[in-house]
Coordinates of N, CA, C and O in Angstrom, one line a residue:
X1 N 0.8 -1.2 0.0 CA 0.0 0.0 0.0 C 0.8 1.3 0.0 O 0.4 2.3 -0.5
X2 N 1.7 1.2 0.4 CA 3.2 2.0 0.4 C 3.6 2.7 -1.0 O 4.1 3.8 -1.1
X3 N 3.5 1.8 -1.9 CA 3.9 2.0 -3.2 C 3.7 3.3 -3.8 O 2.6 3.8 -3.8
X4 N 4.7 3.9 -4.3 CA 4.6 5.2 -4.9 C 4.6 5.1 -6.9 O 5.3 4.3 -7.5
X5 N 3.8 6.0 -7.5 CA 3.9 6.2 -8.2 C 4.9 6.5 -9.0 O 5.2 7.6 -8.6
X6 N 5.6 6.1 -9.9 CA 6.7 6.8 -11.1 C 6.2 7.9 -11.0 O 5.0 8.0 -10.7
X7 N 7.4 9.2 -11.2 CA 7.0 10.7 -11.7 C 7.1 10.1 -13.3 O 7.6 9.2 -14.0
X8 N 5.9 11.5 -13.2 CA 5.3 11.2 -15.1 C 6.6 12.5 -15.1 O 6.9 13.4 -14.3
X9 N 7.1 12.1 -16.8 CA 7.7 12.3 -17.4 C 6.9 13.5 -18.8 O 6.2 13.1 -19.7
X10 N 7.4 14.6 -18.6 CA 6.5 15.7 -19.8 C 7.0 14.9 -21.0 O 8.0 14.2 -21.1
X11 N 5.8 15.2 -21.9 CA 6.0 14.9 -23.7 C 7.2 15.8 -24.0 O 7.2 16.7 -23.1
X12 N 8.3 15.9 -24.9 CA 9.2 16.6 -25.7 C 8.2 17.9 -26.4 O 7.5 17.4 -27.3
X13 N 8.1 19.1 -26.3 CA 7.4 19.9 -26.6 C 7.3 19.8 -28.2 O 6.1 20.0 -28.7
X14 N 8.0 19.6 -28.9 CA 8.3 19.7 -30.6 C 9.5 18.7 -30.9 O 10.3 19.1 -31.9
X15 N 9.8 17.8 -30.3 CA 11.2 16.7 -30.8 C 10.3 16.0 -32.2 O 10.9 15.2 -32.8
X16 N 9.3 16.3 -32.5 CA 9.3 14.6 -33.6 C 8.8 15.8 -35.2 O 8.9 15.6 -36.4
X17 N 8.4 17.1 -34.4 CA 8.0 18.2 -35.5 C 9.4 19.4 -36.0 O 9.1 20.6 -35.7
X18 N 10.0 19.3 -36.3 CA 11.0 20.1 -37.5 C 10.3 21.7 -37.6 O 9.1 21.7 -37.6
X19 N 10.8 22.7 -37.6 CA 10.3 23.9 -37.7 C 10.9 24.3 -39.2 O 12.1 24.3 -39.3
X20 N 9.9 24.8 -40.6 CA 10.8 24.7 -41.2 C 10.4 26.0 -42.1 O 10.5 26.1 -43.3
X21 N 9.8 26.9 -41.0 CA 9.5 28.4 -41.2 C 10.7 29.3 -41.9 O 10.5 30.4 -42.5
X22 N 12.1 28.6 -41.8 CA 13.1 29.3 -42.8 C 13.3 28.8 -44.0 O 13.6 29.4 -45.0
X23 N 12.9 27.4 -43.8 CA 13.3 26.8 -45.7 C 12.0 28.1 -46.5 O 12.1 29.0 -47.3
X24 N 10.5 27.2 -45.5 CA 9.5 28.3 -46.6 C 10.0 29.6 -46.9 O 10.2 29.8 -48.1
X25 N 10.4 30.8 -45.7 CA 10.3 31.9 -46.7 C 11.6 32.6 -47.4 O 11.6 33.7 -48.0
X26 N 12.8 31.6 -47.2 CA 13.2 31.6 -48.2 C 13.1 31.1 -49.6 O 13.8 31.6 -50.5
X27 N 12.1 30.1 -49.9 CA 11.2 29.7 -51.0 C 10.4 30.4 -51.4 O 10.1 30.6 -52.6
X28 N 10.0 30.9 -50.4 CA 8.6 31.8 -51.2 C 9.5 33.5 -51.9 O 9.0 34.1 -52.9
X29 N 10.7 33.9 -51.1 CA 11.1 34.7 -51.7 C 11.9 34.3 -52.9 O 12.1 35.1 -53.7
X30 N 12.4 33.1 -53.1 CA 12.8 32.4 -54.5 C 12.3 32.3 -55.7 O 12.9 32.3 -56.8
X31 N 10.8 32.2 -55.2 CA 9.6 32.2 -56.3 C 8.7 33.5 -56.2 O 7.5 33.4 -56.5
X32 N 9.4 34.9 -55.9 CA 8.6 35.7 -56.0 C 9.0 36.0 -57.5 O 8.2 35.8 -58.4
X33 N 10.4 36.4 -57.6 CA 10.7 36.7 -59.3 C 10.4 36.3 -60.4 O 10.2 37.0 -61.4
X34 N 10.1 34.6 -60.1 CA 9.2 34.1 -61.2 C 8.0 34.4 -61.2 O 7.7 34.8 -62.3
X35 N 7.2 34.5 -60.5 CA 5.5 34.7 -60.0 C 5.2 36.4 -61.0 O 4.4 36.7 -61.9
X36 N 6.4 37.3 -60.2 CA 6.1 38.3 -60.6 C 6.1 37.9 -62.7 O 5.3 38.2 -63.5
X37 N 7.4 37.0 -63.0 CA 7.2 37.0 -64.8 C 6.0 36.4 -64.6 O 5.2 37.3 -64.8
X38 N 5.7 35.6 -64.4 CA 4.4 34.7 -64.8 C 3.5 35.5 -64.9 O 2.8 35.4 -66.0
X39 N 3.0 36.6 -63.9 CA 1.5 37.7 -64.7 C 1.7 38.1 -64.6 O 1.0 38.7 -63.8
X40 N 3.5 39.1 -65.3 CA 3.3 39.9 -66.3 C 3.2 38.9 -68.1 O 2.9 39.5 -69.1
X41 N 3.4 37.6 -67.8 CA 3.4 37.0 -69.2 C 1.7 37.0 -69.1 O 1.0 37.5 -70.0
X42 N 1.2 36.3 -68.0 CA -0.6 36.4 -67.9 C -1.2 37.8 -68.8 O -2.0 37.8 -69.8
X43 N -0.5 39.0 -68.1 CA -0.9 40.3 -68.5 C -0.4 40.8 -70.3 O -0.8 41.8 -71.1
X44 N 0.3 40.0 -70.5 CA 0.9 40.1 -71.9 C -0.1 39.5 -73.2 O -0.1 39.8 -74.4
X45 N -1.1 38.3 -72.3 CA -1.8 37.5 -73.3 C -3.2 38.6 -73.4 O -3.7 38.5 -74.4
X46 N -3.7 39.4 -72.7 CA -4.9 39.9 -72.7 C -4.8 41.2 -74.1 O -3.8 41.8 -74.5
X47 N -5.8 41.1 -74.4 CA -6.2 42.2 -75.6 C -5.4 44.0 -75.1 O -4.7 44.8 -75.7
X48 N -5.9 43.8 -74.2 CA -5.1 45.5 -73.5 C -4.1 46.0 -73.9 O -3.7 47.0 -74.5
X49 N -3.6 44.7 -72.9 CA -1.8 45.1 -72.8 C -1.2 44.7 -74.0 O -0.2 45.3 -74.3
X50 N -1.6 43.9 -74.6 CA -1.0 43.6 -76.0 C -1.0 44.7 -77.3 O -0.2 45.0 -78.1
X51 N -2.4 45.2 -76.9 CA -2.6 46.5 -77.5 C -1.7 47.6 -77.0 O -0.9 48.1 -77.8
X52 N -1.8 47.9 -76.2 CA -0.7 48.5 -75.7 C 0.8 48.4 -76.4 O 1.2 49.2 -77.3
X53 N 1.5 47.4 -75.8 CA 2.7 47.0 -76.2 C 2.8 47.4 -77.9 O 3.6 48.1 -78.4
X54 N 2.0 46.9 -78.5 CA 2.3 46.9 -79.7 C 1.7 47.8 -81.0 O 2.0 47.7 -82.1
X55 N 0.9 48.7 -80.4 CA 0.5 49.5 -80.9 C 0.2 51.1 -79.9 O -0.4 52.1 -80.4
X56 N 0.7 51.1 -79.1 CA 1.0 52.1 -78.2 C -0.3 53.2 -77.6 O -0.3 54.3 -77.2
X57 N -1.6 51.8 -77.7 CA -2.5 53.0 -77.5 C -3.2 52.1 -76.5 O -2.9 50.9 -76.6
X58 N -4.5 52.6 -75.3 CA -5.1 52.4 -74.2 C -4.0 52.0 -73.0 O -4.3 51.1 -72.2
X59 N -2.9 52.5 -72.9 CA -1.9 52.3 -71.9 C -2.1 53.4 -70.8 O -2.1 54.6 -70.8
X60 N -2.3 52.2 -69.5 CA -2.0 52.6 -68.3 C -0.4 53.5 -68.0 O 0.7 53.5 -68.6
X61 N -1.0 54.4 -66.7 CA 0.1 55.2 -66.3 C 1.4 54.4 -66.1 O 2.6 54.7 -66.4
X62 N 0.9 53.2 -65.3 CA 2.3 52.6 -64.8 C 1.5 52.2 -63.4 O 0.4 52.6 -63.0
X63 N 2.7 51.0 -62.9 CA 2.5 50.9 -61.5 C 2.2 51.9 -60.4 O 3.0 52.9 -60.3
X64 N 1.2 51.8 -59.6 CA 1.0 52.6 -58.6 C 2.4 52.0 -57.8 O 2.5 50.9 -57.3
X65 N 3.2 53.0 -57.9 CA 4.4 53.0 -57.2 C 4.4 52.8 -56.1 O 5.2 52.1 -55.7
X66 N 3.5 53.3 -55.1 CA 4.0 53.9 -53.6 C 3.3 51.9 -52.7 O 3.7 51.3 -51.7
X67 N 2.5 51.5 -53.6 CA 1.5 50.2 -52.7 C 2.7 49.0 -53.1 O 3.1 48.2 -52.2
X68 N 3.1 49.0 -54.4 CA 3.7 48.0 -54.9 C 5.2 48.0 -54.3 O 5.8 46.9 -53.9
X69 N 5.8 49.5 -54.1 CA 7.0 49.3 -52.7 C 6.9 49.7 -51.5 O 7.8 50.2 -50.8
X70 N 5.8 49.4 -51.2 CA 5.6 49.1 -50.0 C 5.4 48.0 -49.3 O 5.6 47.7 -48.1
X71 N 4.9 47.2 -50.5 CA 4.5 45.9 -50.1 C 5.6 44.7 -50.3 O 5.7 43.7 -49.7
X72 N 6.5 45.3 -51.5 CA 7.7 44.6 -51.5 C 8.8 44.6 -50.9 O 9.7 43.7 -51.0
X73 N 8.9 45.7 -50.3 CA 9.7 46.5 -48.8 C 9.4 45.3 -47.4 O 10.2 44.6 -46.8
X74 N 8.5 45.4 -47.4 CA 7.7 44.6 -45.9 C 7.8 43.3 -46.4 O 8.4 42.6 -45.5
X75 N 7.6 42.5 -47.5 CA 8.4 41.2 -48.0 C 9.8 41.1 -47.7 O 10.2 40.0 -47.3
X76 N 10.7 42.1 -48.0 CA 11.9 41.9 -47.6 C 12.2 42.5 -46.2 O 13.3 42.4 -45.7
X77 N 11.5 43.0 -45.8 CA 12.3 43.0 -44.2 C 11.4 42.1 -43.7 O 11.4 42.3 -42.5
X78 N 10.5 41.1 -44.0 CA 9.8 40.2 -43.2 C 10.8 38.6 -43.3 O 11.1 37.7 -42.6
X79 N 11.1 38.9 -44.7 CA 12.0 38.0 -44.8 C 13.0 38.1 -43.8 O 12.9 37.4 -42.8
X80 N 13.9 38.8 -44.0 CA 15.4 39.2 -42.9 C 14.9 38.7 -41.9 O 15.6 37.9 -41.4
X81 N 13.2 39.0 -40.9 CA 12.6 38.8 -39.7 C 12.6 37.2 -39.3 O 13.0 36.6 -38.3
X82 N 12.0 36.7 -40.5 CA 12.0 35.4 -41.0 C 13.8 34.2 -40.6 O 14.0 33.2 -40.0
X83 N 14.5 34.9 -41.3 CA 15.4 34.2 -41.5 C 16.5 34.2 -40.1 O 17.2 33.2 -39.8
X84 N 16.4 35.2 -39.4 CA 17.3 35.8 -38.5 C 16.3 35.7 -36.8 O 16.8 35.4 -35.7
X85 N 15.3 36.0 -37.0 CA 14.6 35.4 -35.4 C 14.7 34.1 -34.9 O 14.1 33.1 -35.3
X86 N 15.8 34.0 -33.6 CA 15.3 33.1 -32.9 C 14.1 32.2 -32.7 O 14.1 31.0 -33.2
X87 N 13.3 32.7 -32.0 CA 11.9 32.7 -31.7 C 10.9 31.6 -32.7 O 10.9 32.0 -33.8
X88 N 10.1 30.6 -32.7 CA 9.5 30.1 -33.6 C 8.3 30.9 -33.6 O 8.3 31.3 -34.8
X89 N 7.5 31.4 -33.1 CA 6.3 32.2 -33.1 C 7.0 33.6 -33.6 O 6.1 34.4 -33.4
X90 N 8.2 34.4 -34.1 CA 8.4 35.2 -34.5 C 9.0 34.6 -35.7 O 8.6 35.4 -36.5
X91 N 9.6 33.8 -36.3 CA 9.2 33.2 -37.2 C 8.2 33.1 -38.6 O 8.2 33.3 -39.8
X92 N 7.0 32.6 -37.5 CA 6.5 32.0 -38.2 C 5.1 33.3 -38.4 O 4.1 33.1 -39.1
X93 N 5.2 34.3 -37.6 CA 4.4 35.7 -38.2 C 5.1 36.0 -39.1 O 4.5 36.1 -40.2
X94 N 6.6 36.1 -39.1 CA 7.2 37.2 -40.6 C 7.1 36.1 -41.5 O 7.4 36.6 -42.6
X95 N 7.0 34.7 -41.8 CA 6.4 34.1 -42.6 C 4.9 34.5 -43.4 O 4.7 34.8 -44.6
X96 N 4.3 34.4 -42.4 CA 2.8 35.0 -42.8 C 2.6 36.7 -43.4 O 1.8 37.2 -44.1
X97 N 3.8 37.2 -42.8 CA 3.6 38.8 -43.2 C 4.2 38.6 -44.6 O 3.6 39.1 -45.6
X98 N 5.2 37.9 -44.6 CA 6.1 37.9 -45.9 C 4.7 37.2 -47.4 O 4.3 37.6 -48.4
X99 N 4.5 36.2 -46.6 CA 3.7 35.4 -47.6 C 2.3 36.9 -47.7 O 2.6 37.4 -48.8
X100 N 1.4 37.5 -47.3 CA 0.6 38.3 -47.0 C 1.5 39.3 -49.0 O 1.2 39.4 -50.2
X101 N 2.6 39.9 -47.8 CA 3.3 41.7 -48.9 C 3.2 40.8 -50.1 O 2.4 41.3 -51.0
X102 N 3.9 39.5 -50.4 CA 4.4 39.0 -51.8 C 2.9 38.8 -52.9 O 2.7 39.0 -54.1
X103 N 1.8 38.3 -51.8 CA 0.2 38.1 -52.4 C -0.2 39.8 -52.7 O -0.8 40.3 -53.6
X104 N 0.0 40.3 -52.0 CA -0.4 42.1 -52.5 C 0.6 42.6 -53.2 O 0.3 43.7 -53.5
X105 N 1.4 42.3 -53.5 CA 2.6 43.0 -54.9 C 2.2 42.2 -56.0 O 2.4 42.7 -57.1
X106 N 1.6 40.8 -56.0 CA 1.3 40.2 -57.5 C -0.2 40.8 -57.5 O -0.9 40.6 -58.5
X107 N -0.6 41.3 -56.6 CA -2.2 41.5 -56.8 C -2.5 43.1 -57.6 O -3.4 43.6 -58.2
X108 N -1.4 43.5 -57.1 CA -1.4 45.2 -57.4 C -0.9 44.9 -59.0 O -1.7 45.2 -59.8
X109 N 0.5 44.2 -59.5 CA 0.9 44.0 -60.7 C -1.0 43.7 -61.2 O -1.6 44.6 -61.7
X110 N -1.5 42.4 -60.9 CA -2.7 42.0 -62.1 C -3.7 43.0 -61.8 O -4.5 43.3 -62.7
X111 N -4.0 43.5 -60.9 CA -5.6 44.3 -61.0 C -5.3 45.4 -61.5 O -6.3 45.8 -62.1
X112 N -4.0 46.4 -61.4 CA -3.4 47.2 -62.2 C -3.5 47.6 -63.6 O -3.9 48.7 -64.0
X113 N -3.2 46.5 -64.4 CA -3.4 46.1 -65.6 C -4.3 45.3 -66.3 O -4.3 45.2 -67.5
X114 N -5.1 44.6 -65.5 CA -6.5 44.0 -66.1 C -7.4 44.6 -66.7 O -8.3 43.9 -67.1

């Protein structure tokens, strides 16, 4: 009747899960360069812009400058935040911010010129 229980022993908080919040947003900033060619080649096939290009008429001003660096600004310092924080939960926000700017700089390129 004496008999004591074993102390329980805590679970390993994250030993069998890998954190790999740096491969992603160095990937996703890998594949922004392409993304960005890809719709501008998207924006190349439309009647508009092609008109445009090639006959020099119904042409937009240009990128709204100030949203498109702003947003690709905050992609790269979320990156740097990303790659250089300790922290997994700081991490893995400048992932989400990074992934967030890179979806609003290809959104501003296509709705821009659509």
């Amino acid at each position: 009747m004496n008999a004591t229980a074993p102390p329980a022993t805590p679970p390993a908080p994250a030993a069998g899960r890998k954190d790999r919040s740096r491969l992603w947003s160095g990937l996703s900033a890998a594949l922004f360069v392409p993304a960005v060619l890809a719709a501008v080649m998207l924006l190349l096939s439309s009647v508009r812009v092609s008109r445009c290009v090639t006959y020099g008429v119904d042409c937009a001003r240009g990128l709204p400058g100030g949203l498109f660096v702003w947003s690709a600004g905050l992609a790269v310092a979320a990156l740097a935040v990303a790659l250089a924080a300790p922290a997994l939960r700081v991490r893995q926000v400048a992932l989400g911010t990074q992934l967030l700017a890179e979806g609003t700089a290809l959104l501003v390129i296509l709705s821009h010129y659509a």
